Coordinates of C-alpha atoms and ligand atoms in Angstrom, one line a residue:
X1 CA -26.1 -2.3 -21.4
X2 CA -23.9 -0.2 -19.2
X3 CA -23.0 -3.5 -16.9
X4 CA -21.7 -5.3 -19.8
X5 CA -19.8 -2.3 -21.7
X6 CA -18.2 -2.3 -18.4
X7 CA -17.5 -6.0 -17.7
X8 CA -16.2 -5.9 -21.3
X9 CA -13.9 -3.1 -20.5
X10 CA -12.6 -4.8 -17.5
X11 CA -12.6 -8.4 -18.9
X12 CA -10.2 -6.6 -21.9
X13 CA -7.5 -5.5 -19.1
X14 CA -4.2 -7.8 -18.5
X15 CA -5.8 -8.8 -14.3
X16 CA -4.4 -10.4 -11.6
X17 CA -7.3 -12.5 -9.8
X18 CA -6.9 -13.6 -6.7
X19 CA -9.0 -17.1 -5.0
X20 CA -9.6 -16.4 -1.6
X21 CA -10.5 -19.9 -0.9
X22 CA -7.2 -21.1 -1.8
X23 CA -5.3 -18.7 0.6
X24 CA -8.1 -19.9 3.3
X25 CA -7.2 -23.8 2.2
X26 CA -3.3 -22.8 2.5
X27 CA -4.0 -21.7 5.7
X28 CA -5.5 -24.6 7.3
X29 CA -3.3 -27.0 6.2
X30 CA 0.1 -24.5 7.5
X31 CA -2.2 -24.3 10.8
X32 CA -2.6 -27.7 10.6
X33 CA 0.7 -29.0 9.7
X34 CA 2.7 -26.4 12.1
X35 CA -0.3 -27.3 15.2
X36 CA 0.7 -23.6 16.4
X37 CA -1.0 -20.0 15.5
X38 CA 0.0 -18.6 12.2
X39 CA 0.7 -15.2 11.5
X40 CA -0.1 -13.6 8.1
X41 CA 2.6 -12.5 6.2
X42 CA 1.2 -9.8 3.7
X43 CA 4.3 -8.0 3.2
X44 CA 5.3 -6.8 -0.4
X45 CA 1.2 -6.1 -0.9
X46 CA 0.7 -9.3 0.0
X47 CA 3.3 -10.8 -2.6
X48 CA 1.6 -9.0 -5.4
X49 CA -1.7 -10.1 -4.5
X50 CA -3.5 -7.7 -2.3
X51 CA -2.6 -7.5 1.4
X52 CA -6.4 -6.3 2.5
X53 CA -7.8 -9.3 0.6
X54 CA -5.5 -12.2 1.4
X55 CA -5.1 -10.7 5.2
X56 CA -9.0 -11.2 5.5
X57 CA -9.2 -14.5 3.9
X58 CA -6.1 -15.8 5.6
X59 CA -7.8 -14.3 9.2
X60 CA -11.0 -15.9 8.1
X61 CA -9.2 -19.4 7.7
X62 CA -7.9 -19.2 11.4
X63 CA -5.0 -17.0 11.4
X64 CA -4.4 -15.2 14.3
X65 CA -1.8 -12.4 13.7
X66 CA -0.3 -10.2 10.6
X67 CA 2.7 -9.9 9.7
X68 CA 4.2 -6.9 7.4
X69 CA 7.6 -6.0 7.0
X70 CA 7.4 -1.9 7.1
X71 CA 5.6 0.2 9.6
X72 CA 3.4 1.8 6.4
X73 CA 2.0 -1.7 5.0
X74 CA 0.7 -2.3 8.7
X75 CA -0.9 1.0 9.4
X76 CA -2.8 0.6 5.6
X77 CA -4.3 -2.4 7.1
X78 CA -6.0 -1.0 10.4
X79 CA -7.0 2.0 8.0
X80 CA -8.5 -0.8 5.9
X81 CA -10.5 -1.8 9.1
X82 CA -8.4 -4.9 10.3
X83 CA -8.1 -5.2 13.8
X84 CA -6.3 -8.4 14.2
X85 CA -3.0 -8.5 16.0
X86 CA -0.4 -7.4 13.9
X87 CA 3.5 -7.0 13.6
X88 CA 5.6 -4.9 11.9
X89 CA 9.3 -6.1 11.4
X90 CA 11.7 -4.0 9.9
X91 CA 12.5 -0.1 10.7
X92 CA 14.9 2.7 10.3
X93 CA 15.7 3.9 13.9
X94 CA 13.7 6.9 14.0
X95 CA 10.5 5.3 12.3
X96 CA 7.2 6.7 13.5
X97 CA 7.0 5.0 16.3
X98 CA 4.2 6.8 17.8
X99 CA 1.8 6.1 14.4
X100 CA 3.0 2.2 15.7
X101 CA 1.7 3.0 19.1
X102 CA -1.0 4.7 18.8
X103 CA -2.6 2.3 15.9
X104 CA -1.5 -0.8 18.7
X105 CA 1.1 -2.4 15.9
X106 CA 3.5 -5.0 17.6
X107 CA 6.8 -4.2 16.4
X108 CA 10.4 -6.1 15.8
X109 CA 13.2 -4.4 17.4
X110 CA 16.9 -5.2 16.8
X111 CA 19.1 -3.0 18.1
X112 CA 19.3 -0.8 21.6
X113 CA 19.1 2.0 19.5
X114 CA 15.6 1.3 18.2
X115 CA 14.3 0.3 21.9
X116 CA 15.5 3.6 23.3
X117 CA 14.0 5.2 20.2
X118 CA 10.9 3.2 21.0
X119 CA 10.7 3.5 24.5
X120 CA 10.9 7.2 24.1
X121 CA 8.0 7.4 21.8
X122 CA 5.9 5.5 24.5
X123 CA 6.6 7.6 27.3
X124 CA 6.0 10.9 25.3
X125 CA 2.2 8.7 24.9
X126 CA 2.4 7.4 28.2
X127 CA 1.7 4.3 26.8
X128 CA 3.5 0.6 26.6
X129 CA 4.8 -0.7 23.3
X130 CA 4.7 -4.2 22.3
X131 CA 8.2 -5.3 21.1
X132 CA 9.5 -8.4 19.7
X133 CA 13.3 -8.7 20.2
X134 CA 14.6 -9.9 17.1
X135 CA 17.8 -11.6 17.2
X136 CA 20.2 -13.5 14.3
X137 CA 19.7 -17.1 13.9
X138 CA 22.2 -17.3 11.1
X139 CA 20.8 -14.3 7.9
X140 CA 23.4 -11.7 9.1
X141 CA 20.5 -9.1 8.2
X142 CA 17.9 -7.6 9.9
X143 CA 18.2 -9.3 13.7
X144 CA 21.0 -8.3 16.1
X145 CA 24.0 -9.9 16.2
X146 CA 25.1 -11.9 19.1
X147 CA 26.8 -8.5 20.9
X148 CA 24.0 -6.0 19.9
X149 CA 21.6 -9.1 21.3
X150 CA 23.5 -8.2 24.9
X151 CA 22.9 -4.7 24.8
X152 CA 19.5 -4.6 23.4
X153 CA 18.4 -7.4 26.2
X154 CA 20.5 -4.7 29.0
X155 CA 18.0 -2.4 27.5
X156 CA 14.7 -3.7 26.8
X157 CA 15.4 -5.0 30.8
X158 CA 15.7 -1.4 31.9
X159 CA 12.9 0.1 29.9
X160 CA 10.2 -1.9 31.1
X161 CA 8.0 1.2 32.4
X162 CA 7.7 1.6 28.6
X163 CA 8.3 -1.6 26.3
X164 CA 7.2 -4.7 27.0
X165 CA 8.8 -7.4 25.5
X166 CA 6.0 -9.8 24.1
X167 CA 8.2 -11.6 21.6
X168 CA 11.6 -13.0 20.6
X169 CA 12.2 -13.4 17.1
X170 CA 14.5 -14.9 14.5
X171 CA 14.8 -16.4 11.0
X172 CA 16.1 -19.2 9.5
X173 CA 18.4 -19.0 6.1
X174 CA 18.4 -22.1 4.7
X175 CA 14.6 -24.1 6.0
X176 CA 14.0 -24.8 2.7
X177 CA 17.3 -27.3 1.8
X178 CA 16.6 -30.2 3.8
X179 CA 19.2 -31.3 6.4
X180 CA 21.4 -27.9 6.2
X181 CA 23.4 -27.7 9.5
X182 CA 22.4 -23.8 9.7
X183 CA 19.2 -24.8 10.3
X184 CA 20.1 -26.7 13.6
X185 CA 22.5 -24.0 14.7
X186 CA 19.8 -21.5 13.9
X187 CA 17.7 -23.1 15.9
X188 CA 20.3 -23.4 19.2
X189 CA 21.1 -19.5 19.0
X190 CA 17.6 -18.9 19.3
X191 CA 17.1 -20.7 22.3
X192 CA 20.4 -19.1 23.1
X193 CA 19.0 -15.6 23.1
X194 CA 15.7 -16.5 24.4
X195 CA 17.6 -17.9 27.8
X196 CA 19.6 -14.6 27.8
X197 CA 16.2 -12.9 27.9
X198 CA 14.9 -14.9 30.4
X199 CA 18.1 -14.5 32.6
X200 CA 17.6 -10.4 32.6
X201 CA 14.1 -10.6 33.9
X202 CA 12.1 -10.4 30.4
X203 CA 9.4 -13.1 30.0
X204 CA 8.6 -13.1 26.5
X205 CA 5.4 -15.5 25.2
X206 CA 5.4 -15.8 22.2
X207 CA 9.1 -17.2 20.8
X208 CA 9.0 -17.4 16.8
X209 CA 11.2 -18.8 14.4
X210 CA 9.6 -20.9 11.7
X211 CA 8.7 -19.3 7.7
X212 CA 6.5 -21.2 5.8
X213 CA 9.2 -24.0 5.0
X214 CA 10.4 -24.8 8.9
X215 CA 6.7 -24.1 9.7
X216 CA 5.9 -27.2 6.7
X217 CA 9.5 -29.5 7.6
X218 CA 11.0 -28.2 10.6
X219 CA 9.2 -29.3 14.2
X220 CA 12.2 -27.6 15.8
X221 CA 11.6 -24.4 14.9
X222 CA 7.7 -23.9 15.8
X223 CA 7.9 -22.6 19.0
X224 CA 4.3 -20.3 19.9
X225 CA 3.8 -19.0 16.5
X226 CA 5.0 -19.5 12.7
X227 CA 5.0 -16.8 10.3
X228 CA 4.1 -18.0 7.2
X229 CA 4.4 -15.8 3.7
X230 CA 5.3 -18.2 0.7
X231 CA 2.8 -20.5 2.1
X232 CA 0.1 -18.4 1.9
X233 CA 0.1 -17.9 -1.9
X234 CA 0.6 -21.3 -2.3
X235 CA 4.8 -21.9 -2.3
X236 CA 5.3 -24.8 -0.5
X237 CA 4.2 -28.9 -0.6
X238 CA 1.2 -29.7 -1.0
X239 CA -0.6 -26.1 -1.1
X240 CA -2.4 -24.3 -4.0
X241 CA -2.0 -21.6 -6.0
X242 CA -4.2 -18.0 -5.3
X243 CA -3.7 -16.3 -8.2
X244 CA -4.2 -16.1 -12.1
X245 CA -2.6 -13.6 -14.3
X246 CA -4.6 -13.2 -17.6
X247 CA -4.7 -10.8 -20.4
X248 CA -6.2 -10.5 -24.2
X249 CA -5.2 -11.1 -27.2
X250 CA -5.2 -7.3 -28.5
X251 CA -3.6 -8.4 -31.8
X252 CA -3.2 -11.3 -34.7
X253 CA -1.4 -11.9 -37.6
X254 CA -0.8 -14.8 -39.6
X255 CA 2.8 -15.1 -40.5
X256 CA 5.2 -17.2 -43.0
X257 CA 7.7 -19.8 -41.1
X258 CA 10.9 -17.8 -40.5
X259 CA 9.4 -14.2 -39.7
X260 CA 11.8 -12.7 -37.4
X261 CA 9.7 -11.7 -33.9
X262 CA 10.5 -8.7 -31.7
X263 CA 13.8 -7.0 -30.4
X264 CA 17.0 -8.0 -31.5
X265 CA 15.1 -11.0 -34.0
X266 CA 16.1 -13.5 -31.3
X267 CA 13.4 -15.8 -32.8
X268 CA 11.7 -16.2 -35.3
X269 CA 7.9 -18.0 -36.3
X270 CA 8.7 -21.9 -36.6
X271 CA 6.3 -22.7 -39.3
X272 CA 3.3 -20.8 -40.6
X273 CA 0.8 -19.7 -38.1
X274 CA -0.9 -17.2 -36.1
X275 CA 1.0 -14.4 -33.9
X276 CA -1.0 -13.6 -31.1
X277 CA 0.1 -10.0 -28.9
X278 CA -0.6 -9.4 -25.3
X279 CA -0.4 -6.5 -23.7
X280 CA 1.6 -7.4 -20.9
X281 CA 5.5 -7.2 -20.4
X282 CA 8.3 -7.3 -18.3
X283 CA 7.2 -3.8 -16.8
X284 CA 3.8 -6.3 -15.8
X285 CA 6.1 -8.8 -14.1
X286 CA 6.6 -11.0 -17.3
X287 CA 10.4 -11.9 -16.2
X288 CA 12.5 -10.7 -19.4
X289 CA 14.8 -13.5 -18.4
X290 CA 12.7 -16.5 -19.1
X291 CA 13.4 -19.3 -21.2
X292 CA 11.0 -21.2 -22.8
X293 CA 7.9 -19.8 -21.6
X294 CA 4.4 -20.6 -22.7
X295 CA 0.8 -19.1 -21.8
X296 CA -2.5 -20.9 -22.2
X297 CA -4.2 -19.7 -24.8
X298 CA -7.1 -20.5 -26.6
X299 CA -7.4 -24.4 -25.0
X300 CA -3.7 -24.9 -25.7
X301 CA 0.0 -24.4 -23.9
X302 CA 0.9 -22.1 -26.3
X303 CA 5.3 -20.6 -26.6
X304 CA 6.3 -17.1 -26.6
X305 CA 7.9 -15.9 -29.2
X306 CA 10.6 -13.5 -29.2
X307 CA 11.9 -11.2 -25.9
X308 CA 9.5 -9.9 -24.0
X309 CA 9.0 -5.9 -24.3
X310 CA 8.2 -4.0 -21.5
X311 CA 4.7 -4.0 -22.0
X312 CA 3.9 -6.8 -24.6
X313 CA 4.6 -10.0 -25.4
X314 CA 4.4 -12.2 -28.9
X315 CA 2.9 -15.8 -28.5
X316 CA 2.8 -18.5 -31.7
X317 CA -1.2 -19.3 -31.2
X318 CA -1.1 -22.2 -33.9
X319 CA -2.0 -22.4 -37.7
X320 CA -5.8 -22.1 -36.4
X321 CA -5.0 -19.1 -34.6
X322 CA -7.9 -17.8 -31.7
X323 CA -9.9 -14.6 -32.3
X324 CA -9.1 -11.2 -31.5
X325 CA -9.8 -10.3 -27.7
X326 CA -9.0 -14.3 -26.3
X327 CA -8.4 -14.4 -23.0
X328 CA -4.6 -15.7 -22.5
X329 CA -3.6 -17.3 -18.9
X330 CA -0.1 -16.4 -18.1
X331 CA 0.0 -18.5 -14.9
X332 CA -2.6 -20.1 -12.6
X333 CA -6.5 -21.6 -13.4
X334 CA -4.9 -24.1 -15.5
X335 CA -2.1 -22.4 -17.3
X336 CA 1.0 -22.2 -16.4
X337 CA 2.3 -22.5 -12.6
X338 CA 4.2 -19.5 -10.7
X339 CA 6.7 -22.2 -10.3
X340 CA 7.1 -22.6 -14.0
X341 CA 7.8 -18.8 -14.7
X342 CA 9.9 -19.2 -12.0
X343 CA 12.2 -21.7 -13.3
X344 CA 11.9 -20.4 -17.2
X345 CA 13.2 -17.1 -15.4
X346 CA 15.8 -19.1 -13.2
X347 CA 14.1 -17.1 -10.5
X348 CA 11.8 -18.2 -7.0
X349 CA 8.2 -18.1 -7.3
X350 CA 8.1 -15.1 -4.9
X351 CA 10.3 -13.1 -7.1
X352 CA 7.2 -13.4 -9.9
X353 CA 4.4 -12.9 -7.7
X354 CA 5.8 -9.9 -6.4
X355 CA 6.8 -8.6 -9.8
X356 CA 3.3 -8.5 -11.1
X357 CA 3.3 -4.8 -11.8
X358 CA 1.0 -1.8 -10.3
X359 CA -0.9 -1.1 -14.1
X360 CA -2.6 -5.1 -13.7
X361 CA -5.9 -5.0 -12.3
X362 CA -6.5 -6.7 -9.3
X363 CA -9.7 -8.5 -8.8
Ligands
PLP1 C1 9.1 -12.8 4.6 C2 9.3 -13.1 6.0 C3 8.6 -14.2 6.5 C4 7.7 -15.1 5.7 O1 8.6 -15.9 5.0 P1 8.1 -17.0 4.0 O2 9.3 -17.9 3.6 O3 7.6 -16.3 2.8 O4 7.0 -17.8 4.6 C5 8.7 -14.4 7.9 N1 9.6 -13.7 8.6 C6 10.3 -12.7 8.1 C7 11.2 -11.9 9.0 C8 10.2 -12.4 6.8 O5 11.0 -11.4 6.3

């Protein structure tokens, strides 16, 4: 009795499910497909979907390292037990670099500033960090520009009691529009840098370039290691989807053709039907902006009606309407795709993944 009151309780939440096995297939066929080791990207909570759950499925399909973007979302993944190589790639200069240290978490470093802060850190440990230079290929954002790449190799050269440079990295703006020339360029100023590197005495291994869509179209830009995100959750040719937003119907009500719907009256029913409310809104990660968005719902692709509200959302379930406490799919399982909010928002598939607020269940 107890086991069912509470599977009912949780069935009747708005949930984001996650499919392991899709992440895992995702990951063979990047691993595949690039023919180098992958690294993990679970930044952002692992683009909505749970870092801890889509790090160990993505680990368990081959990967090899982690990737977060903050020093914080890496330590919550060795305090959730995961031992597996794992860099960190974007810090304020005085970051806790000793947490980093201590916890063995590679990190980016793009500046001298953050080397000396770093090198600092492991001397007061009397320990050696593992830094990955990472230099501009082309973003003008978070790698050092082609003067800072000079002093920060000057430094990283003269601080090798302390830091050991394991890595060069960079990133690539425009991978996913075939053919741009930025990609090439990006491409020569990386071997650029990593021949500057070589030419002060650093030996980095592992040189890495590629995101999910150089890792998927660009050959150039694989190097030793591709650090896949988007790909992961299933942005990308040929890979699936990992996750299904549902939620219930928590209301009906049959309506007359023309009954105004929601704020503003910016719709209103096209015939007479069934009004079917879900309890999830744009504060959910239901884009506000989209355009012509449907749910599945009851067997059917079903509209939504109206604007959505922060927390609920108005869908026309058909003359027949569906019973009280349906399950709707909002995207994935055989509703609608990420991709499809995506473009009904005029937004990126990541940007709705990500959005999925903090009050959906995961599972
Ligand atoms: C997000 C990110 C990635 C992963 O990019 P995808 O396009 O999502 O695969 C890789 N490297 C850096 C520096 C990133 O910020």
């Amino acid at each position: 009795m107890i086991a069912l009151a509470e599977a009912g309780r949780v069935a009747a939440r708005p949930m984001l499910r996650l499919d392991p096995a899709a992440v895992a297939h995702n990951v063979r066929v990047l691993r595949r497909t690039a023919g180098v080791p992958v690294l993990a990207a679970v930044k952002a909570d692992g683009f909505g979907c749970g870092a801890e759950a889509v790090a160990r499925a993505a680990l368990g399909a081959g990967a090899t390292w982690l990737g977060t973007t903050t020093l914080a979302e890496a330590v919550a993944l060795r305090r959730a037990g995961l031992a597996a190589r794992t860099l960190a790639w974007l810090h304020p200069v005085d970051a806790d670099w000793e947490t980093a240290l201590r916890l063995r978490i590679d990190v980016a470093v793009p500046s001298a500033d953050h080397l000396a802060a770093l090198a600092a850190a492991a001397r007061r440990l009397g320990v050696r960090a593992a830094a990955h230079l990472h230099v501009d290929t082309g973003m003008a954002r978070d790698g050092a520009s082609v003067p800072e790449w000079r002093r920060l190799v000057r430094a990283a050269a003269g601080a090798r009691d302390a830091v050991e440079v394991v890595g060069v990295m960079g990133h690539l703006p425009c991978a996913d529009l075939p053919g741009h020339p930025s990609t090439a360029a990006g491409i020569r100023a990386f071997a650029g840098a990593v021949a500057a590197a070589r030419a002060a005495g650093l030996r980095p291994a592992l040189r890495h370039l590629a995101a999910t869509e150089a890792a998927l179209h660009v050959p150039a830009a694989r190097f030793d290691l591709v650090r896949v995100g988007a790909g992961l959750y299933g942005i990308g040719e040929g890979l699936r989807e990992v996750a299904t937003l549902t939620a219930p119907v928590v209301l009906t009500r049959r309506v007359r053709a023309g009954t105004p719907v929601g704020y503003g009256h910016t719709a209103t029913a096209p015939r007479d039907t069934v009004l079917a409310t879900l309890p999830v809104g744009f504060a959910d990660g239901l884009p506000r902006s989209a355009v012509g968005a449907e749910v599945l719902l009851g067997g059917a692709r079903r509209p939504v009606l109206g604007r959505i509200s922060m927390d609920q959302v108005v869908v026309d379930a058909g003359p027949a309407g569906v019973p009280l406490g349906s399950v709707a799919t909002v995207f994935g399982d055989g509703g609608p795709s990420v991709a499809e909010w995506a473009a009904w928002a005029g937004t990126n598939p990541h940007e709705v993944l990500t959005g999925v607020g903090a009050r959906v269940v995961r599972s």
